[in-house]
Amino acid sequence: AQSVTQLDSHVSVSEGTPVLLRCNYSSSYSPSLFWYVQHPNKGLQLLLKYTSAATLVKGINGFEAEFKKSETSFHLTKPSAHMSDAAEYFCVVSDRSGGSNYKLTFGKGTLLTVNP
Amino acid sequence: GAGVSQSPRYKVAKRGQDVALRCDPISGHVSLFWYQQALGQGPEFLTYFQNEAQLDKSGLPSDRFFAERPEGSVSTLKIQRTQQEDSAVYLCASSLIRLLTYEQYFGPGTRLTVT
């Protein structure tokens, strides 16, 4: 079974300061991990993905995440927040087990607010 | 290019009514998924199609939920005798399912409110 825990339901930062959104996962097999962003009234958009290649993954809009197997973590970071980063962020796992390698399991989400 | 589209964007139904939600996937995407997102929660998997074949419906919450994709493109999620607990945003996603990518492209969702 696979699961995801997003450690913060809400993170608030000031514009120009670093962003850290924390995610821990549980998976029986070698997982694929993703971060999706959801802006109000918009579809979920893929920020970045880890699929057993490089452990430091770079995504769109300056975001990156590091896969740490020993810590079962996949935290999302950005050096400098922009007002347009305000949105809901979801950490997602797919463990490719038992043939259901398409099934995505989402965390509960972290709401990021960016203050001017 | 065109992304995944869903209609209607908003639907209000009285308890007990039947509803049908439509999804138009990205052209050429063979895989299609439905998810349910309750308020304040992450999306949860409902069902999966590869072309017209429904390969997994393990996430459908009850036999009142039914999904189809008869020609391997457009899909419809039908909910019979709606209940208040069905109120949620229903998301559709499509994918090519390339090896090692599994990237799913999501539509904007249909917000269903059952009164």
mmCIF file of C-alpha atoms in Angstrom:
data_model
loop_
_atom_site.group_PDB
_atom_site.id
_atom_site.type_symbol
_atom_site.label_atom_id
_atom_site.label_comp_id
_atom_site.label_asym_id
_atom_site.label_seq_id
_atom_site.Cartn_x
_atom_site.Cartn_y
_atom_site.Cartn_z
ATOM 1 C CA ALA A 1 0.000 0.000 0.000
ATOM 2 C CA GLN A 2 1.115 3.529 -0.666
ATOM 3 C CA SER A 3 0.383 6.732 1.204
ATOM 4 C CA VAL A 4 1.509 10.315 1.449
ATOM 5 C CA THR A 5 1.661 12.662 4.430
ATOM 6 C CA GLN A 6 1.947 16.367 3.899
ATOM 7 C CA LEU A 7 3.206 17.688 7.180
ATOM 8 C CA ASP A 8 1.726 21.185 6.946
ATOM 9 C CA SER A 9 -1.803 22.007 5.903
ATOM 10 C CA HIS A 10 -0.929 25.706 5.535
ATOM 11 C CA VAL A 11 2.373 27.508 4.937
ATOM 12 C CA SER A 12 2.656 31.280 4.852
ATOM 13 C CA VAL A 13 5.751 33.079 3.529
ATOM 14 C CA SER A 14 6.714 36.577 2.502
ATOM 15 C CA GLU A 15 7.428 37.366 -1.121
ATOM 16 C CA GLY A 16 11.110 36.840 -1.893
ATOM 17 C CA THR A 17 11.717 34.374 0.964
ATOM 18 C CA PRO A 18 12.326 30.617 0.581
ATOM 19 C CA VAL A 19 9.521 28.084 0.353
ATOM 20 C CA LEU A 20 9.592 24.632 1.961
ATOM 21 C CA LEU A 21 6.619 22.267 1.647
ATOM 22 C CA ARG A 22 7.179 18.954 3.409
ATOM 23 C CA CYS A 23 6.106 15.512 2.235
ATOM 24 C CA ASN A 24 6.726 12.011 3.560
ATOM 25 C CA TYR A 25 5.658 8.919 1.687
ATOM 26 C CA SER A 26 5.095 5.246 2.336
ATOM 27 C CA SER A 27 5.459 2.728 -0.458
ATOM 28 C CA SER A 28 6.065 -0.987 -0.715
ATOM 29 C CA TYR A 29 8.055 -0.672 -3.909
ATOM 30 C CA SER A 30 10.273 1.816 -5.647
ATOM 31 C CA PRO A 31 7.936 4.775 -5.969
ATOM 32 C CA SER A 32 7.359 7.490 -8.493
ATOM 33 C CA LEU A 33 6.753 10.795 -6.747
ATOM 34 C CA PHE A 34 5.158 13.978 -8.001
ATOM 35 C CA TRP A 35 4.229 17.468 -6.900
ATOM 36 C CA TYR A 36 1.107 19.016 -8.404
ATOM 37 C CA VAL A 37 -0.153 22.578 -7.951
ATOM 38 C CA GLN A 38 -3.795 23.628 -8.008
ATOM 39 C CA HIS A 39 -4.741 27.253 -8.515
ATOM 40 C CA PRO A 40 -8.354 28.252 -7.766
ATOM 41 C CA ASN A 41 -10.734 27.149 -10.521
ATOM 42 C CA LYS A 42 -7.857 25.679 -12.492
ATOM 43 C CA GLY A 43 -6.863 22.088 -13.188
ATOM 44 C CA LEU A 44 -4.052 20.365 -11.349
ATOM 45 C CA GLN A 45 -0.704 21.116 -12.979
ATOM 46 C CA LEU A 46 2.390 18.932 -12.702
ATOM 47 C CA LEU A 47 5.309 20.804 -11.117
ATOM 48 C CA LEU A 48 7.892 18.023 -11.161
ATOM 49 C CA LYS A 49 8.329 14.265 -10.949
ATOM 50 C CA TYR A 50 10.816 11.715 -9.633
ATOM 51 C CA THR A 51 10.981 8.358 -11.404
ATOM 52 C CA SER A 52 14.206 6.733 -10.110
ATOM 53 C CA ALA A 53 16.634 8.881 -12.069
ATOM 54 C CA ALA A 54 18.432 11.817 -10.382
ATOM 55 C CA THR A 55 17.361 12.322 -6.769
ATOM 56 C CA LEU A 56 17.302 16.122 -7.106
ATOM 57 C CA VAL A 57 14.504 17.004 -9.451
ATOM 58 C CA LYS A 58 13.985 20.403 -11.017
ATOM 59 C CA GLY A 59 10.547 21.493 -12.066
ATOM 60 C CA ILE A 60 8.751 24.446 -13.517
ATOM 61 C CA ASN A 61 8.694 27.971 -12.075
ATOM 62 C CA GLY A 62 11.904 27.496 -10.098
ATOM 63 C CA PHE A 63 10.648 24.665 -7.880
ATOM 64 C CA GLU A 64 12.733 21.626 -7.048
ATOM 65 C CA ALA A 65 12.460 18.577 -4.814
ATOM 66 C CA GLU A 66 14.890 16.048 -3.419
ATOM 67 C CA PHE A 67 14.090 12.355 -3.064
ATOM 68 C CA LYS A 68 15.584 11.001 0.175
ATOM 69 C CA LYS A 69 14.978 7.286 0.453
ATOM 70 C CA SER A 70 16.487 6.990 3.946
ATOM 71 C CA GLU A 71 14.062 9.616 5.233
ATOM 72 C CA THR A 72 11.169 8.623 2.927
ATOM 73 C CA SER A 73 10.801 12.294 2.093
ATOM 74 C CA PHE A 74 10.215 14.355 -1.021
ATOM 75 C CA HIS A 75 10.138 17.975 0.154
ATOM 76 C CA LEU A 76 9.394 20.784 -2.307
ATOM 77 C CA THR A 77 11.510 23.944 -2.228
ATOM 78 C CA LYS A 78 11.888 27.242 -4.007
ATOM 79 C CA PRO A 79 14.570 29.819 -3.195
ATOM 80 C CA SER A 80 12.376 32.886 -3.548
ATOM 81 C CA ALA A 81 8.577 32.972 -3.397
ATOM 82 C CA HIS A 82 6.518 34.969 -5.864
ATOM 83 C CA MET A 83 2.975 36.184 -5.364
ATOM 84 C CA SER A 84 1.856 33.932 -8.223
ATOM 85 C CA ASP A 85 3.018 30.856 -6.260
ATOM 86 C CA ALA A 86 0.046 31.168 -3.915
ATOM 87 C CA ALA A 87 -1.955 27.968 -4.466
ATOM 88 C CA GLU A 88 -2.651 24.477 -3.100
ATOM 89 C CA TYR A 89 0.187 21.983 -3.501
ATOM 90 C CA PHE A 90 -0.210 18.210 -3.535
ATOM 91 C CA CYS A 91 2.452 15.571 -3.019
ATOM 92 C CA VAL A 92 1.595 12.396 -4.931
ATOM 93 C CA VAL A 93 2.955 8.842 -5.015
ATOM 94 C CA SER A 94 2.586 5.982 -7.457
ATOM 95 C CA ASP A 95 4.349 2.781 -6.486
ATOM 96 C CA ARG A 96 3.982 0.783 -9.669
ATOM 97 C CA SER A 97 3.081 -2.322 -7.710
ATOM 98 C CA GLY A 98 0.794 -5.166 -8.700
ATOM 99 C CA GLY A 99 0.180 -3.847 -12.170
ATOM 100 C CA SER A 100 -1.631 -0.765 -10.883
ATOM 101 C CA ASN A 101 1.229 1.463 -11.779
ATOM 102 C CA TYR A 102 -1.056 4.193 -12.937
ATOM 103 C CA LYS A 103 -2.773 4.805 -9.626
ATOM 104 C CA LEU A 104 -1.917 8.122 -8.006
ATOM 105 C CA THR A 105 -2.310 8.578 -4.274
ATOM 106 C CA PHE A 106 -2.554 12.222 -3.207
ATOM 107 C CA GLY A 107 -1.704 13.877 0.058
ATOM 108 C CA LYS A 108 -4.250 16.193 1.662
ATOM 109 C CA GLY A 109 -2.544 19.267 0.275
ATOM 110 C CA THR A 110 -0.659 22.288 1.600
ATOM 111 C CA LEU A 111 -2.083 25.727 1.060
ATOM 112 C CA LEU A 112 0.702 28.200 0.326
ATOM 113 C CA THR A 113 0.004 31.865 0.916
ATOM 114 C CA VAL A 114 2.507 34.528 -0.108
ATOM 115 C CA ASN A 115 2.425 37.860 1.669
ATOM 116 C CA PRO A 116 3.628 41.050 -0.005
ATOM 117 C CA GLY B 1 -2.866 22.696 -27.618
ATOM 118 C CA ALA B 2 -6.196 21.754 -26.130
ATOM 119 C CA GLY B 3 -6.111 20.225 -22.698
ATOM 120 C CA VAL B 4 -8.589 18.038 -20.872
ATOM 121 C CA SER B 5 -12.028 19.603 -20.777
ATOM 122 C CA GLN B 6 -14.940 18.794 -18.484
ATOM 123 C CA SER B 7 -18.581 19.762 -18.521
ATOM 124 C CA PRO B 8 -20.530 21.073 -16.838
ATOM 125 C CA ARG B 9 -18.151 23.047 -14.639
ATOM 126 C CA TYR B 10 -20.807 23.353 -11.935
ATOM 127 C CA LYS B 11 -23.790 21.163 -11.233
ATOM 128 C CA VAL B 12 -26.428 21.466 -8.533
ATOM 129 C CA ALA B 13 -28.638 18.447 -8.039
ATOM 130 C CA LYS B 14 -31.440 17.696 -5.636
ATOM 131 C CA ARG B 15 -30.937 14.605 -3.538
ATOM 132 C CA GLY B 16 -32.142 11.590 -5.448
ATOM 133 C CA GLN B 17 -31.541 13.005 -8.911
ATOM 134 C CA ASP B 18 -29.238 11.369 -11.448
ATOM 135 C CA VAL B 19 -26.313 13.335 -12.889
ATOM 136 C CA ALA B 20 -23.900 12.817 -15.785
ATOM 137 C CA LEU B 21 -20.475 14.409 -15.926
ATOM 138 C CA ARG B 22 -18.502 14.549 -19.151
ATOM 139 C CA CYS B 23 -14.778 14.415 -19.831
ATOM 140 C CA ASP B 24 -12.999 15.129 -23.117
ATOM 141 C CA PRO B 25 -9.403 13.906 -22.831
ATOM 142 C CA ILE B 26 -6.409 15.157 -24.757
ATOM 143 C CA SER B 27 -6.532 13.796 -28.295
ATOM 144 C CA GLY B 28 -4.552 10.582 -28.613
ATOM 145 C CA HIS B 29 -4.369 9.848 -24.890
ATOM 146 C CA VAL B 30 -5.333 6.234 -24.384
ATOM 147 C CA SER B 31 -5.641 6.323 -20.611
ATOM 148 C CA LEU B 32 -8.361 8.182 -18.734
ATOM 149 C CA PHE B 33 -8.920 8.546 -15.006
ATOM 150 C CA TRP B 34 -11.635 9.881 -12.737
ATOM 151 C CA TYR B 35 -10.923 11.264 -9.278
ATOM 152 C CA GLN B 36 -13.171 12.637 -6.537
ATOM 153 C CA GLN B 37 -11.955 15.596 -4.473
ATOM 154 C CA ALA B 38 -13.929 16.346 -1.342
ATOM 155 C CA LEU B 39 -13.661 19.790 0.235
ATOM 156 C CA GLY B 40 -10.278 20.273 1.902
ATOM 157 C CA GLN B 41 -8.945 16.924 0.738
ATOM 158 C CA GLY B 42 -6.685 15.615 -1.978
ATOM 159 C CA PRO B 43 -8.183 13.874 -5.007
ATOM 160 C CA GLU B 44 -9.016 10.192 -4.603
ATOM 161 C CA PHE B 45 -8.926 7.660 -7.416
ATOM 162 C CA LEU B 46 -12.280 6.418 -8.706
ATOM 163 C CA THR B 47 -11.720 4.518 -11.939
ATOM 164 C CA TYR B 48 -9.365 3.977 -14.888
ATOM 165 C CA PHE B 49 -9.862 3.295 -18.592
ATOM 166 C CA GLN B 50 -7.412 2.163 -21.203
ATOM 167 C CA ASN B 51 -9.088 2.983 -24.492
ATOM 168 C CA GLU B 52 -12.662 1.760 -24.044
ATOM 169 C CA ALA B 53 -11.809 -0.874 -21.449
ATOM 170 C CA GLN B 54 -12.475 -0.066 -17.806
ATOM 171 C CA LEU B 55 -9.515 -1.776 -16.184
ATOM 172 C CA ASP B 56 -10.016 -0.638 -12.620
ATOM 173 C CA LYS B 57 -13.133 0.585 -10.860
ATOM 174 C CA SER B 58 -12.003 -0.198 -7.360
ATOM 175 C CA GLY B 59 -12.362 3.407 -6.188
ATOM 176 C CA LEU B 60 -16.020 3.851 -7.074
ATOM 177 C CA PRO B 61 -17.717 4.410 -3.697
ATOM 178 C CA SER B 62 -20.959 2.585 -4.438
ATOM 179 C CA ASP B 63 -22.949 0.930 -7.192
ATOM 180 C CA ARG B 64 -24.665 4.269 -7.762
ATOM 181 C CA PHE B 65 -21.505 5.376 -9.560
ATOM 182 C CA PHE B 66 -20.978 4.244 -13.124
ATOM 183 C CA ALA B 67 -18.437 5.315 -15.738
ATOM 184 C CA GLU B 68 -18.144 4.581 -19.421
ATOM 185 C CA ARG B 69 -15.930 5.383 -22.376
ATOM 186 C CA PRO B 70 -17.624 3.575 -25.250
ATOM 187 C CA GLU B 71 -15.411 4.757 -28.132
ATOM 188 C CA GLY B 72 -12.171 5.172 -26.254
ATOM 189 C CA SER B 73 -12.251 8.974 -26.198
ATOM 190 C CA VAL B 74 -14.981 10.904 -24.353
ATOM 191 C CA SER B 75 -15.960 9.515 -20.964
ATOM 192 C CA THR B 76 -19.041 10.008 -18.823
ATOM 193 C CA LEU B 77 -19.290 9.537 -15.073
ATOM 194 C CA LYS B 78 -22.862 8.930 -13.988
ATOM 195 C CA ILE B 79 -24.141 9.119 -10.442
ATOM 196 C CA GLN B 80 -27.582 7.734 -9.753
ATOM 197 C CA ARG B 81 -29.822 8.802 -6.888
ATOM 198 C CA THR B 82 -27.364 11.430 -5.684
ATOM 199 C CA GLN B 83 -26.746 11.812 -1.966
ATOM 200 C CA GLN B 84 -25.311 14.745 -0.042
ATOM 201 C CA GLU B 85 -22.048 12.892 0.519
ATOM 202 C CA ASP B 86 -21.551 12.876 -3.263
ATOM 203 C CA SER B 87 -20.933 16.636 -3.150
ATOM 204 C CA ALA B 88 -17.349 17.076 -4.358
ATOM 205 C CA VAL B 89 -15.248 18.160 -7.308
ATOM 206 C CA TYR B 90 -14.923 15.406 -9.885
ATOM 207 C CA LEU B 91 -11.656 15.517 -11.794
ATOM 208 C CA CYS B 92 -10.811 13.813 -15.034
ATOM 209 C CA ALA B 93 -7.251 13.172 -16.209
ATOM 210 C CA SER B 94 -5.724 11.621 -19.295
ATOM 211 C CA SER B 95 -2.330 10.152 -20.018
ATOM 212 C CA LEU B 96 -0.230 8.442 -22.615
ATOM 213 C CA ILE B 97 1.246 6.228 -19.859
ATOM 214 C CA ARG B 98 4.761 6.333 -21.205
ATOM 215 C CA LEU B 99 7.086 4.108 -19.317
ATOM 216 C CA LEU B 100 8.565 5.814 -16.256
ATOM 217 C CA THR B 101 6.588 9.009 -16.657
ATOM 218 C CA TYR B 102 2.965 8.260 -15.663
ATOM 219 C CA GLU B 103 2.184 11.942 -16.111
ATOM 220 C CA GLN B 104 -1.528 12.584 -15.900
ATOM 221 C CA TYR B 105 -3.009 15.800 -17.297
ATOM 222 C CA PHE B 106 -6.008 17.063 -15.349
ATOM 223 C CA GLY B 107 -9.108 18.907 -16.399
ATOM 224 C CA PRO B 108 -10.589 21.806 -14.365
ATOM 225 C CA GLY B 109 -13.150 19.568 -12.705
ATOM 226 C CA THR B 110 -16.899 19.560 -12.223
ATOM 227 C CA ARG B 111 -18.111 20.846 -8.863
ATOM 228 C CA LEU B 112 -21.184 18.856 -7.847
ATOM 229 C CA THR B 113 -23.386 20.160 -5.064
ATOM 230 C CA VAL B 114 -26.220 17.945 -3.862
ATOM 231 C CA THR B 115 -28.921 19.774 -1.912
#
